Structure formats: C-alpha cells, structure tokens
Amino acid sequence: VNATQLKMIINSDIENVFLISTVINRLCLIAPLSSDELFQVDLCVVEAVNNAIKHAYGNESGHQVEVTFALYPNRLTFEICDAGKPMDTKCLPQKGVPSFDFDPDDLANLPEGGMGLLIINEIMDQIIYATAEGKNKLTLTKFFQANESAS
Amino acid sequence: MLNSRQERDILIVQAEIERLDASVSGTFKGTMRDFIDNGHNMILLNLSLVKFIDSSGLGSLVSCLKLIGKKGDLVLCGIHSNIMAMFKLTRMDRVFQIFPSEEEALSSMPK
C-alpha cells in the first residue's frame, strides 16, 4: 500500500501527549487539510492517546502508547495502540447518532467528561477498535474532501 | 498559569498557557475554584494565548461554569478560530457567552 508512515512511541504519562500533538501538527501540514481540519485531527489523536493513558493504563506511567500516522492519496489514518485494559466497545459512539445532544440551558446536566470519543466520532470518518494478542488498536480515518465521493 | 485582575465587580483572568489540555486541566480548575471560593462570581476568562484545548480542558471550563452556578457567570473572550470551531462542534458555543475581545465582553457585562 502506497502510504507515508511514521510510528511514534511515548511513555504513558499525560505530560507526554503534547509531544505526539506537536509532531502530528507538523506532519499533517503535508496533507490536504484546512487549518480547522488540521486542528481537529490533532485533537482526535490527543483524545485517543489521553484515553489510552487514562483508561487503558489507569494513569499509570511506564507503559507504551504507540501512534502510527499514515498518509494515503485519499485519506489519513492514525493507529493508537496500547497494551492495557481493553475498552468496553459499548463506549464507542455510533456514527450518525448526534453526539452532543444536551440542553445548553440545563446547567446541572452539562457534560464535564466523556467527550473525547464523542469528539472523535464527530470529526473522523471511520473509527475501528480491535483487541488482538493483548494489544488494543483504535484506527481513525479521515478522508480528504475532494476524494470523499469516490471513497 | 492564570493571571488575574479586578475591574468593577469582574475578575479578568488571563490564561497564560498555550495548551489547556489534560496535563493542566486539574490545576486550571483548582485555581479557578479558588477564585470562585473567594467570592468571584463574575469572571471573564481571556483565552487569547491558548492555541489548543482538548475535552479535558473543555470539561474544566464547564466545571467552573457549574461552580459559579446562578450566582454569576463565566464569560470567555479571545478564542482562536480553530478552538471556536471545536466549541461549535461540541455545542459549547451555546453554553458560554463568548466575545471576540476583553473590551467587547466588558462592555456587555453587568456594571
């Protein structure tokens, strides 16, 4: 498969997430994305890495989180891998279901957490989560606008 | 991280960070809670130096709004366009009062 790839590995410490974000920001400049889209795919990767550290590893440092960036002619994919506790797939939001369906005037019930996956669901075109051989892999795909109809 | 000054009954807080993310959201929320606990219920948060916010950062802003409750308000200004797009995506643009600049926010806040 004709892709430009880069794999990054960080220690599972929330302080390290900006390292991935900084590299993704630069890498995505080679993809045909608008400034808003670039910000948003970076945000999705940050949310996925945060989730791996917080939920898969329970905020415990000393484990690896891998992020693989791959640029294809019509899309960008990110694989976020950890070897921690698998995510309950019920947590994965459904495509096409409104993610942020809350009453903005109902102060007490405004969401304070659990928004990471919802943001990813809104921004990414495809989300696949799989666990195999002790490794959890979240694959996020963003198709480029011009090729969207052909994909 | 947060620099504050008082103008009329409004506490103007400048976020002096580039990223309001999971690594700082706890400290951010703690400092904001101190302001609120000290009686500051009308807060204008200037986010003009912030270039990135993740869902933890966003959640901490919502927490502050809830802490203030009906006693006052947390008003935001100086939000970069990329972050504004994220506010719209999460519908938080309908939750917070948002102004382009400190001056515009101050002129529409209660005197």
Coordinates of C-alpha atoms in Angstrom, one line a residue:
Chain A
V1 CA 0.0 0.0 0.0
N2 CA 1.3 3.4 -1.0
A3 CA 1.5 5.3 2.2
T4 CA 3.8 7.7 4.0
Q5 CA 4.1 6.3 7.5
L6 CA 5.6 7.3 10.8
K7 CA 5.4 5.5 14.1
M8 CA 5.7 7.3 17.4
I9 CA 6.0 5.8 20.9
I10 CA 5.6 7.7 24.2
N11 CA 5.6 6.6 27.8
S12 CA 2.1 6.6 29.2
D13 CA 2.3 9.9 31.0
I14 CA -0.3 12.6 30.3
E15 CA 2.6 15.1 30.3
N16 CA 3.9 13.5 27.1
V17 CA 0.8 13.8 25.0
F18 CA 1.9 17.2 23.7
L19 CA 4.9 15.5 22.1
I20 CA 2.6 13.5 19.8
S21 CA 0.4 16.5 19.2
T22 CA 3.4 18.7 18.2
V23 CA 4.6 16.0 15.7
I24 CA 1.1 15.4 14.3
N25 CA 0.6 19.1 13.8
R26 CA 3.7 19.3 11.6
L27 CA 3.1 16.0 9.8
C28 CA -0.4 17.0 8.9
L29 CA 0.9 20.0 7.0
I30 CA 1.8 17.6 4.2
A31 CA -1.9 16.5 3.9
P32 CA -4.6 18.5 2.1
L33 CA -6.4 19.7 5.2
S34 CA -7.7 23.1 6.2
S35 CA -6.5 24.8 9.3
D36 CA -9.7 23.7 11.2
E37 CA -9.3 20.1 9.9
L38 CA -5.7 20.0 11.0
F39 CA -6.6 21.2 14.5
Q40 CA -9.4 18.7 14.6
V41 CA -7.4 15.6 13.6
D42 CA -4.7 16.6 16.0
L43 CA -7.4 16.9 18.7
C44 CA -8.8 13.4 17.9
V45 CA -5.3 11.9 18.3
V46 CA -4.8 13.7 21.6
E47 CA -8.2 12.5 22.8
A48 CA -7.3 8.9 21.8
V49 CA -3.9 9.0 23.5
N50 CA -5.4 10.6 26.6
N51 CA -8.0 7.7 26.7
A52 CA -5.3 5.1 26.4
I53 CA -3.3 6.6 29.3
K54 CA -6.3 7.3 31.5
H55 CA -8.5 4.3 30.8
A56 CA -6.3 1.5 29.4
Y57 CA -3.4 2.2 31.8
G58 CA -5.3 3.8 34.6
N59 CA -3.0 6.8 34.5
E60 CA 0.0 4.6 35.3
S61 CA 3.3 5.7 33.8
G62 CA 5.8 3.2 32.4
H63 CA 3.7 1.7 29.6
Q64 CA 3.9 2.3 25.9
V65 CA 1.4 4.2 23.7
E66 CA 2.1 3.9 20.0
V67 CA 0.7 6.2 17.4
T68 CA 1.2 5.4 13.7
F69 CA 0.5 8.2 11.2
A70 CA -0.2 7.1 7.6
L71 CA -0.9 9.4 4.7
Y72 CA -2.6 7.8 1.6
P73 CA -3.6 9.6 -1.6
N74 CA -7.2 10.0 -0.4
R75 CA -7.0 9.7 3.4
L76 CA -5.1 10.0 6.6
T77 CA -5.1 7.3 9.2
F78 CA -3.9 7.1 12.8
E79 CA -3.5 3.9 14.7
I80 CA -3.4 4.4 18.5
C81 CA -2.2 1.2 20.3
D82 CA -1.9 0.3 23.9
A83 CA -1.4 -2.9 25.8
G84 CA -3.7 -2.0 28.7
K85 CA -7.3 -2.8 29.7
P86 CA -9.5 -3.1 26.6
M87 CA -12.2 -0.5 26.1
D88 CA -15.8 -1.7 26.5
T89 CA -17.0 -1.4 22.9
K90 CA -20.3 -0.1 24.2
C91 CA -18.4 3.1 24.9
L92 CA -17.9 3.6 21.2
P93 CA -20.4 6.1 19.9
Q94 CA -22.4 5.2 16.8
K95 CA -21.9 7.0 13.6
G96 CA -24.9 9.1 12.6
V97 CA -26.2 9.4 16.1
P98 CA -25.9 13.0 17.4
S99 CA -23.1 13.1 19.9
F100 CA -23.7 16.4 21.7
D101 CA -27.4 16.1 22.3
F102 CA -27.7 18.1 25.5
D103 CA -29.7 21.1 26.6
P104 CA -27.3 24.0 26.7
D105 CA -29.6 25.8 29.3
D106 CA -29.6 22.9 31.7
L107 CA -26.5 23.9 33.7
A108 CA -26.6 20.9 36.1
N109 CA -26.5 18.3 33.3
L110 CA -23.9 19.8 31.0
P111 CA -21.2 17.3 30.2
E112 CA -17.9 17.7 32.0
G113 CA -16.2 14.5 30.9
G114 CA -16.6 11.6 28.5
M115 CA -16.4 14.0 25.5
G116 CA -13.2 12.6 23.9
L117 CA -14.8 9.7 22.0
L118 CA -17.8 11.9 21.0
I119 CA -15.4 14.5 19.5
I120 CA -13.6 11.7 17.6
N121 CA -16.9 10.4 16.4
E122 CA -17.9 13.8 15.1
I123 CA -14.6 14.5 13.3
M124 CA -13.3 11.2 12.0
D125 CA -15.0 9.4 9.0
Q126 CA -14.2 5.9 10.2
I127 CA -13.4 4.5 13.7
I128 CA -12.4 0.9 14.2
Y129 CA -11.4 -0.6 17.6
A130 CA -10.0 -4.0 17.9
T131 CA -8.1 -6.1 20.5
A132 CA -5.8 -8.9 19.5
E133 CA -2.9 -10.6 21.3
G134 CA -3.1 -8.2 24.2
K135 CA -2.9 -5.1 22.1
N136 CA -5.8 -2.6 21.7
K137 CA -5.8 -0.7 18.5
L138 CA -8.0 2.3 17.6
T139 CA -7.8 3.2 14.0
L140 CA -9.1 6.6 13.0
T141 CA -9.5 7.6 9.3
K142 CA -10.1 11.0 7.8
F143 CA -10.9 11.1 4.1
F144 CA -9.9 14.2 2.1
Q145 CA -12.7 16.4 0.9
A146 CA -12.0 16.1 -2.9
N147 CA -12.0 12.3 -2.8
E148 CA -14.8 11.9 -0.4
S149 CA -17.4 11.0 -3.1
A150 CA -15.0 8.5 -4.7
S151 CA -14.1 6.7 -1.4
Chain B
M1 CA -0.7 29.8 34.6
L2 CA -3.5 32.2 35.3
N3 CA -3.0 36.0 35.8
S4 CA -5.9 37.9 37.3
R5 CA -7.0 41.5 37.9
Q6 CA -10.2 43.1 39.2
E7 CA -12.2 45.6 37.2
R8 CA -15.5 46.7 38.7
D9 CA -17.1 43.5 40.0
I10 CA -15.5 41.4 37.3
L11 CA -12.4 39.3 37.8
I12 CA -10.5 39.3 34.5
V13 CA -8.4 36.1 34.2
Q14 CA -5.8 35.8 31.5
A15 CA -4.9 32.2 30.7
E16 CA -1.1 32.3 30.2
I17 CA -0.8 28.9 28.7
E18 CA -0.7 27.6 25.1
R19 CA -2.5 24.4 25.8
L20 CA -5.5 23.8 28.1
D21 CA -5.3 20.1 28.0
A22 CA -5.4 17.0 30.2
S23 CA -2.0 17.7 31.7
V24 CA -3.0 21.1 33.1
S25 CA -6.8 20.9 33.4
G26 CA -6.8 19.8 37.0
T27 CA -4.5 22.7 38.1
F28 CA -6.5 25.1 36.0
K29 CA -9.8 24.0 37.6
G30 CA -8.2 24.2 41.1
T31 CA -7.0 27.8 40.6
M32 CA -10.4 28.8 39.1
R33 CA -12.2 27.2 42.0
D34 CA -10.0 29.3 44.4
F35 CA -11.2 32.4 42.7
I36 CA -14.8 31.3 42.9
D37 CA -14.5 30.2 46.5
N38 CA -13.1 33.7 47.3
G39 CA -16.3 35.2 46.1
H40 CA -15.5 36.0 42.5
N41 CA -18.7 35.0 40.7
M42 CA -18.4 37.2 37.6
I43 CA -15.3 36.0 35.7
L44 CA -14.1 37.0 32.3
L45 CA -11.6 34.4 31.0
N46 CA -9.3 35.6 28.3
L47 CA -8.2 32.7 26.2
S48 CA -6.3 34.7 23.6
L49 CA -2.9 32.9 24.3
V50 CA -4.5 29.4 24.2
K51 CA -3.9 27.6 21.0
F52 CA -5.2 24.2 21.9
I53 CA -8.0 22.9 24.1
D54 CA -8.9 19.2 24.5
S55 CA -12.0 17.7 26.0
S56 CA -10.4 17.8 29.5
G57 CA -9.8 21.5 29.1
L58 CA -13.3 22.0 27.8
G59 CA -14.7 19.9 30.7
S60 CA -12.8 22.1 33.2
L61 CA -14.4 25.2 31.8
V62 CA -17.9 23.6 32.1
S63 CA -17.0 22.6 35.8
C64 CA -16.2 26.3 36.5
L65 CA -19.4 27.4 35.0
K66 CA -21.3 24.9 37.2
L67 CA -19.3 26.0 40.3
I68 CA -20.4 29.6 39.7
G69 CA -24.0 28.4 39.0
K70 CA -26.7 31.0 39.0
K71 CA -24.7 33.4 41.3
G72 CA -22.8 34.9 38.3
D73 CA -21.2 33.9 35.0
L74 CA -18.1 32.7 33.3
V75 CA -17.6 34.7 30.2
L76 CA -15.0 33.8 27.6
C77 CA -13.1 36.0 25.1
G78 CA -10.2 35.9 22.7
I79 CA -10.9 32.4 21.5
H80 CA -8.9 31.4 18.4
S81 CA -10.9 30.3 15.3
N82 CA -9.8 26.7 15.5
I83 CA -10.9 26.4 19.1
M84 CA -14.1 28.2 18.2
A85 CA -14.8 25.5 15.6
M86 CA -14.4 22.9 18.4
F87 CA -16.8 24.9 20.7
K88 CA -19.4 24.8 17.8
L89 CA -18.8 21.1 17.2
T90 CA -19.4 20.3 20.9
R91 CA -22.3 22.9 21.0
M92 CA -20.4 24.7 23.8
D93 CA -20.8 27.9 21.9
R94 CA -24.4 27.8 23.1
V95 CA -23.4 27.2 26.7
F96 CA -20.9 30.0 27.2
Q97 CA -21.2 33.7 26.5
I98 CA -18.3 34.3 24.1
F99 CA -16.9 37.7 22.9
P100 CA -14.0 38.5 20.5
S101 CA -12.2 40.7 22.9
E102 CA -11.9 41.7 26.5
E103 CA -13.2 45.2 25.7
E104 CA -16.3 43.9 24.0
A105 CA -17.0 41.4 26.8
L106 CA -16.6 44.1 29.5
S107 CA -19.0 46.5 27.7
S108 CA -21.8 43.9 27.7
M109 CA -21.2 42.6 31.2
P110 CA -23.3 44.0 34.1
K111 CA -21.8 47.1 35.6

